[in-house]
């Protein structure tokens, strides 16, 4: 374990717990030991801490949890050729770039996107990596976890997969698909190497075949069996577009959710990215089986995919988290921005039925923790992981915004970085800057790697 490490956060002006009682605590202190919250209260602990943060005038929030991302896509964002395309043609174009990813691309794109997430208050990220080119070697996940460790962030990475290429009627090129046996072997190895099932794990792995139109039914069925045998979760894209619906009806005679259910893909260990085009019965089925949805509003808007029925999902009790989605369909990595867009989109679309700002915050914290199966994340209380961020209420941009700090991040929003981000009791963002890497040097190197990659 090494030496005990303690942290005291004193004089917290307001602490938004996101706990079951929705408490907002005033003028309290928090004591952290070995990355876990030991106490929160009005009295200062007698023990001296190794590190002290003075949070006078600050609001503390639980760290945000990103439940769907493609970190490698941060090296193919803002490309003019794809700005006005919808999902299928967008994918067809970008696969010709993505088939060239290698360890350097994975490492530096992950540093870039995870760094941006940390600066916007996100402390845990799920990355859906499903592009494993034949000549890229076996260490892409190693590169991704190394990037998260360099930044001090919690990472859930997926061993994603595709086994249907263009010649099989799928979308990806031949060089990025593998056989079912190759994928299952690699999946088992990834779980053995990286997955830590403990309560406060920094690394976890999920199995994530890409989508119903890029993988076979065999791969989906066998992945579900393997994930349950290994005790890890299952993730894929579903009900993102009408094109996908047409594809599963034509090829399998079933709508997407019915098709996935026939292959064992419903349950409280499964969550789908997007979930836009579910009908009433399907929403009830998700609720009844505790199958989750990662809501990605900015990506859905950019690709003209549609608006997920989040108000109805919440009403029915479908587990919902928030996701940034790929940086190429966003084109950023700020879960803070995602929250505000989610709030405004549903106000526009659903008026009185829309979730309020605090409900959106809880989707991005408690909701995300539920989707990832992490009951020690997503709220601030003794026994929970010390994952949080601090925002100075004295900022010019927040004058007059302090009357409801639970909704403030969605109604007013936050431009620029948070003041401080802490993961597992370690300060990873201070004064809006990453603490464990030199941002300017990393940016320079990342731009070089990206140029080389795009020029291939």
XYZ file of C-alpha atoms in Angstrom:
456
model
C 0.000 0.000 0.000
C 2.849 2.441 0.713
C 2.535 5.350 3.118
C -0.823 6.618 4.270
C -1.698 9.812 2.413
C -4.150 12.315 3.857
C -5.849 15.393 2.451
C -7.849 18.082 4.228
C -10.215 20.305 2.238
C -11.193 23.050 4.661
C -13.723 25.897 4.575
C -15.834 24.455 1.736
C -18.438 27.165 1.206
C -21.026 24.823 -0.347
C -20.743 21.073 -0.929
C -23.216 19.508 -3.372
C -23.281 15.887 -2.219
C -25.607 14.321 -4.846
C -26.496 11.874 -2.053
C -29.870 10.183 -1.562
C -31.094 13.115 0.541
C -29.824 15.681 -2.029
C -27.955 17.517 0.713
C -26.082 20.746 0.058
C -23.752 21.272 3.011
C -22.632 24.779 4.060
C -19.224 25.713 5.460
C -17.796 22.248 6.098
C -14.431 20.476 6.046
C -13.601 17.157 4.339
C -10.879 14.745 5.472
C -9.549 12.153 3.008
C -7.356 9.133 3.739
C -5.817 6.947 0.991
C -8.151 8.366 -1.640
C -11.351 7.745 0.352
C -13.503 10.338 2.148
C -13.200 9.710 5.895
C -15.299 12.562 7.259
C -17.295 15.644 6.301
C -18.333 18.060 9.027
C -18.262 21.446 10.723
C -15.394 20.547 13.072
C -11.814 20.521 11.782
C -10.171 17.108 12.285
C -7.433 17.106 14.927
C -5.041 15.110 12.735
C -2.703 17.120 10.523
C -3.039 16.267 6.840
C -0.232 15.721 4.337
C -1.921 18.231 2.020
C -4.409 21.023 2.728
C -6.742 22.800 0.295
C -8.440 25.999 1.411
C -11.809 25.956 -0.366
C -13.071 29.302 0.970
C -15.643 30.743 -1.420
C -15.745 27.508 -3.420
C -18.447 25.038 -4.380
C -17.513 21.353 -4.360
C -19.202 18.830 -6.666
C -18.728 15.073 -7.113
C -16.451 14.265 -10.043
C -18.361 13.864 -13.298
C -18.452 10.412 -14.908
C -18.236 10.077 -18.691
C -19.991 6.876 -19.779
C -19.197 6.861 -23.519
C -16.229 8.211 -25.444
C -13.826 7.349 -28.279
C -10.610 9.029 -27.163
C -8.698 8.255 -30.376
C -11.153 10.444 -32.316
C -9.655 13.600 -30.804
C -7.093 13.286 -33.629
C -9.750 13.433 -36.363
C -11.998 16.256 -35.181
C -13.061 19.364 -37.057
C -12.330 17.823 -40.469
C -14.224 19.841 -43.112
C -14.940 16.752 -45.258
C -17.296 15.223 -42.674
C -18.900 18.269 -41.063
C -22.252 17.862 -42.816
C -22.539 14.067 -42.954
C -24.789 11.702 -41.013
C -23.541 8.588 -39.202
C -23.111 5.952 -41.948
C -21.313 8.125 -44.563
C -19.421 9.864 -41.717
C -18.125 6.471 -40.530
C -17.247 5.283 -44.042
C -15.026 8.343 -44.577
C -13.373 8.291 -41.148
C -12.608 4.552 -41.086
C -10.049 5.247 -43.830
C -8.247 7.482 -41.315
C -8.877 5.391 -38.196
C -7.433 2.234 -39.770
C -4.015 3.882 -39.251
C -4.145 4.247 -35.459
C -1.109 2.970 -33.573
C 0.220 3.125 -29.999
C 1.451 6.707 -30.354
C -1.920 7.874 -31.695
C -3.770 6.075 -28.898
C -1.460 7.436 -26.175
C -1.404 11.082 -27.234
C -5.081 11.253 -28.259
C -5.966 9.804 -24.844
C -3.749 12.349 -23.061
C -5.468 15.102 -25.061
C -9.071 14.020 -24.491
C -8.670 12.833 -20.888
C -6.810 16.044 -20.042
C -9.689 18.105 -21.417
C -12.155 15.994 -19.418
C -10.220 16.473 -16.161
C -10.114 20.233 -16.732
C -13.905 20.228 -17.032
C -14.460 18.333 -13.759
C -14.661 14.772 -15.092
C -12.808 12.240 -12.914
C -13.825 8.893 -14.478
C -14.042 8.069 -18.176
C -15.301 5.058 -20.112
C -13.536 4.779 -23.457
C -15.066 2.624 -26.178
C -11.989 1.532 -28.151
C -13.052 -0.799 -30.957
C -10.487 -0.103 -33.725
C -7.647 -2.656 -33.499
C -5.792 -2.575 -36.857
C -3.921 -5.734 -37.833
C -0.513 -4.010 -37.897
C -0.933 -1.857 -34.761
C 0.376 -4.469 -32.309
C -1.180 -5.766 -29.094
C -0.553 -2.802 -26.809
C -3.217 -0.237 -27.674
C -5.001 -0.690 -24.341
C -1.642 -0.478 -22.543
C -1.087 2.918 -24.189
C -4.513 4.125 -23.131
C -4.139 3.088 -19.488
C -0.645 4.622 -19.458
C -2.132 7.949 -20.550
C -4.775 7.819 -17.804
C -2.101 7.003 -15.223
C 0.085 9.886 -16.442
C -2.847 12.256 -15.765
C -4.096 10.577 -12.574
C -7.557 9.745 -13.944
C -9.856 6.754 -13.445
C -10.284 4.873 -16.722
C -12.735 2.212 -17.811
C -11.487 1.008 -21.191
C -13.341 -1.414 -23.401
C -11.920 -4.219 -25.406
C -14.138 -3.299 -28.353
C -14.340 -5.262 -31.568
C -15.605 -5.576 -35.144
C -15.867 -8.734 -37.232
C -17.932 -7.569 -40.247
C -16.016 -5.570 -42.847
C -17.167 -4.028 -46.125
C -16.940 -7.407 -47.865
C -19.395 -8.855 -45.288
C -21.880 -5.987 -45.688
C -20.462 -3.958 -42.793
C -18.909 -0.477 -42.853
C -15.277 -0.866 -41.665
C -12.325 -1.799 -43.926
C -10.867 -5.331 -43.795
C -7.735 -4.227 -41.913
C -9.608 -3.382 -38.684
C -11.799 -6.479 -38.293
C -10.857 -9.715 -36.531
C -12.339 -13.188 -36.215
C -14.636 -14.020 -33.300
C -11.970 -16.322 -31.813
C -9.243 -13.651 -32.031
C -11.550 -11.117 -30.365
C -12.589 -13.424 -27.516
C -8.969 -14.392 -26.813
C -7.896 -10.738 -26.783
C -10.877 -9.814 -24.586
C -10.009 -12.444 -22.006
C -6.367 -11.275 -21.967
C -7.406 -7.619 -21.550
C -9.609 -8.423 -18.547
C -6.859 -10.535 -16.941
C -4.278 -7.802 -17.463
C -6.166 -4.609 -16.639
C -9.473 -5.201 -14.843
C -9.462 -4.404 -11.129
C -12.833 -5.340 -9.559
C -12.109 -3.601 -6.228
C -14.266 -0.758 -4.891
C -11.834 2.078 -5.588
C -10.221 0.696 -8.768
C -8.434 3.101 -11.106
C -8.587 0.623 -14.027
C -11.547 -1.418 -15.220
C -12.409 -3.176 -18.480
C -15.734 -3.803 -20.243
C -16.406 -5.855 -23.397
C -17.856 -3.788 -26.219
C -18.496 -5.097 -29.737
C -18.952 -1.946 -31.800
C -22.519 -1.946 -33.144
C -25.144 -4.249 -34.717
C -24.006 -3.259 -38.218
C -20.277 -3.942 -37.724
C -20.361 -7.188 -35.757
C -21.982 -10.595 -36.169
C -24.639 -12.133 -33.979
C -22.076 -14.796 -32.990
C -19.681 -12.165 -31.691
C -22.430 -10.446 -29.696
C -23.660 -13.698 -28.175
C -20.191 -15.027 -27.307
C -19.070 -11.649 -25.905
C -22.070 -11.591 -23.567
C -21.293 -15.115 -22.342
C -17.612 -14.269 -21.811
C -18.324 -10.975 -20.014
C -20.634 -12.722 -17.559
C -18.142 -15.527 -17.027
C -15.434 -12.926 -16.264
C -17.704 -10.627 -14.232
C -17.319 -7.532 -16.411
C -19.872 -5.248 -18.044
C -21.179 -5.044 -21.624
C -21.449 -1.970 -23.824
C -22.293 -1.154 -27.446
C -23.936 1.479 -29.654
C -27.681 0.963 -30.137
C -30.713 2.747 -31.580
C -28.532 5.656 -32.672
C -30.008 6.149 -36.162
C -32.920 5.123 -38.362
C -30.327 3.579 -40.734
C -29.377 1.111 -38.005
C -33.031 0.235 -37.464
C -33.471 -0.400 -41.189
C -30.301 -2.554 -41.151
C -31.431 -4.889 -38.336
C -34.957 -5.174 -39.771
C -33.557 -6.084 -43.192
C -30.874 -8.508 -41.961
C -32.495 -10.061 -38.881
C -36.195 -9.257 -39.153
C -36.089 -7.499 -35.768
C -35.788 -4.002 -34.385
C -32.399 -3.278 -32.732
C -33.416 -3.880 -29.102
C -35.291 -7.111 -29.848
C -32.251 -8.319 -31.798
C -29.910 -7.541 -28.887
C -32.235 -9.199 -26.398
C -32.246 -12.375 -28.526
C -28.442 -12.478 -28.079
C -28.431 -12.020 -24.278
C -27.808 -8.276 -24.274
C -30.256 -6.999 -21.649
C -29.644 -6.648 -17.916
C -28.162 -4.470 -15.200
C -24.647 -5.240 -16.500
C -25.434 -3.777 -19.957
C -25.613 -0.189 -21.156
C -26.128 1.164 -24.658
C -24.721 4.362 -26.143
C -27.319 6.786 -27.590
C -30.646 4.905 -27.381
C -32.453 7.516 -29.453
C -34.962 5.481 -31.452
C -36.606 3.288 -28.807
C -40.405 3.008 -28.837
C -42.657 2.984 -25.736
C -42.511 -0.792 -25.249
C -38.731 -0.803 -25.618
C -38.296 1.920 -22.994
C -40.392 -0.177 -20.583
C -38.267 -3.230 -21.396
C -35.081 -1.284 -20.580
C -36.590 -0.164 -17.267
C -37.808 -3.660 -16.364
C -34.353 -5.153 -16.983
C -32.318 -2.207 -15.558
C -30.496 -1.905 -18.887
C -28.799 1.495 -19.093
C -28.385 4.257 -21.681
C -25.447 6.643 -22.151
C -26.985 9.885 -23.419
C -24.723 11.826 -25.834
C -26.681 14.938 -26.852
C -23.958 16.934 -28.647
C -22.926 14.044 -30.893
C -26.588 13.228 -31.585
C -27.205 16.834 -32.623
C -24.064 17.137 -34.758
C -24.784 13.926 -36.702
C -28.517 14.747 -36.991
C -29.290 11.427 -35.321
C -32.226 12.613 -33.198
C -33.125 13.332 -29.558
C -33.108 10.543 -26.980
C -36.292 10.278 -24.909
C -34.520 11.078 -21.659
C -37.520 12.544 -19.782
C -39.491 9.319 -20.371
C -36.455 7.185 -19.483
C -36.097 8.964 -16.151
C -39.826 8.702 -15.473
C -39.745 4.937 -16.102
C -36.550 4.374 -14.116
C -34.213 3.509 -16.982
C -30.620 3.990 -15.728
C -29.221 7.004 -17.630
C -25.684 8.400 -17.704
C -24.072 11.143 -19.778
C -21.427 10.689 -22.453
C -19.265 12.986 -24.544
C -19.018 10.406 -27.378
C -16.156 10.547 -29.848
C -14.291 13.797 -30.147
C -14.887 13.563 -33.909
C -18.637 13.816 -33.439
C -18.625 16.336 -30.612
C -15.929 17.859 -31.416
C -14.680 18.306 -27.845
C -14.266 16.395 -24.593
C -16.064 18.491 -21.990
C -18.687 16.723 -19.908
C -19.426 20.124 -18.369
C -20.550 21.408 -21.776
C -22.466 18.166 -22.349
C -24.489 18.804 -19.182
C -25.559 22.281 -20.253
C -26.452 21.142 -23.772
C -28.454 18.214 -22.344
C -30.341 20.591 -20.070
C -31.145 23.055 -22.878
C -31.971 20.414 -25.500
C -34.609 18.759 -23.315
C -36.042 22.092 -22.204
C -36.530 22.938 -25.889
C -37.937 19.546 -26.780
C -39.949 18.639 -23.654
C -40.641 21.912 -21.805
C -42.143 21.145 -18.361
C -41.321 17.440 -18.672
C -37.577 18.091 -19.083
C -35.106 17.273 -16.294
C -33.973 20.322 -14.328
C -30.334 21.347 -13.948
C -29.786 19.342 -10.774
C -31.274 16.194 -12.344
C -28.806 16.561 -15.217
C -25.935 16.918 -12.714
C -27.109 13.709 -11.038
C -27.233 11.917 -14.408
C -23.600 12.958 -14.933
C -22.571 11.724 -11.460
C -24.865 9.146 -9.824
C -26.229 8.004 -13.179
C -22.769 7.438 -14.603
C -21.648 5.538 -11.498
C -24.639 3.210 -11.855
C -23.965 2.480 -15.532
C -20.343 1.612 -14.766
C -21.254 -0.440 -11.688
C -19.274 1.840 -9.343
C -21.182 2.346 -6.102
C -18.289 4.203 -4.427
C -18.299 6.932 -7.091
C -20.766 9.680 -8.049
C -21.572 11.200 -4.656
C -19.707 12.798 -1.758
C -20.055 11.128 1.651
C -17.831 9.195 4.073
C -16.724 5.923 2.473
C -16.969 7.315 -1.068
C -13.981 7.847 -3.347
C -12.439 11.309 -2.991
C -13.243 12.319 -6.573
C -14.485 15.915 -6.818
C -13.964 19.310 -8.390
C -14.072 22.847 -7.020
C -15.429 26.001 -8.619
C -14.708 29.466 -7.243
C -17.995 31.326 -6.853
C -16.143 34.630 -7.004
C -15.583 34.311 -10.773
C -16.979 37.170 -12.817
C -18.908 34.666 -14.964
C -20.775 33.388 -11.889
C -21.836 36.677 -10.317
C -25.486 36.303 -9.341
C -25.453 32.548 -10.075
C -24.993 31.354 -6.498
C -28.660 31.093 -5.504
C -28.933 27.517 -6.718
C -25.542 25.821 -6.928
C -27.177 22.458 -7.682
C -28.407 23.731 -11.063
C -25.787 26.399 -11.766
C -23.554 24.292 -14.024
C -26.478 23.559 -16.367
C -28.416 26.821 -16.295
C -25.498 29.278 -16.297
C -22.758 26.881 -17.357
C -19.047 27.231 -16.771
C -16.762 28.699 -19.398
C -13.165 27.501 -19.213
C -11.640 25.056 -16.766
C -12.709 24.275 -13.206
C -10.455 25.627 -10.455
C -9.402 22.254 -9.099
C -10.016 18.570 -9.809
C -9.142 15.810 -7.342
C -9.133 12.081 -8.168
C -8.579 9.480 -5.449
C -7.437 12.269 -3.123
C -4.791 13.541 -5.574
C -4.902 17.062 -7.025
C -4.774 16.560 -10.804
C -5.985 20.042 -11.862
C -4.957 23.178 -9.961
C -5.912 26.717 -11.020
C -7.342 25.255 -14.217
C -4.095 23.517 -15.282
C -3.165 19.821 -15.275
C -0.636 19.147 -12.495
C 1.021 15.873 -13.540
C 2.009 16.711 -17.120
C 3.406 19.794 -18.852
C 0.465 20.806 -21.002
C 2.416 22.852 -23.550
C 4.936 20.061 -24.219
C 2.199 17.432 -24.498
C 0.177 19.655 -26.864
C 3.198 20.181 -29.094
C 3.998 16.457 -29.260
C 0.323 15.518 -29.721
C 0.032 17.891 -32.690
C 3.113 16.281 -34.284
C 1.724 12.759 -33.806
C -1.663 13.850 -35.181
C -0.114 15.434 -38.304
C 1.889 12.311 -39.055
C -1.231 10.156 -38.559
C -3.457 12.277 -40.810
C -0.790 12.394 -43.535
C -0.539 8.596 -43.845
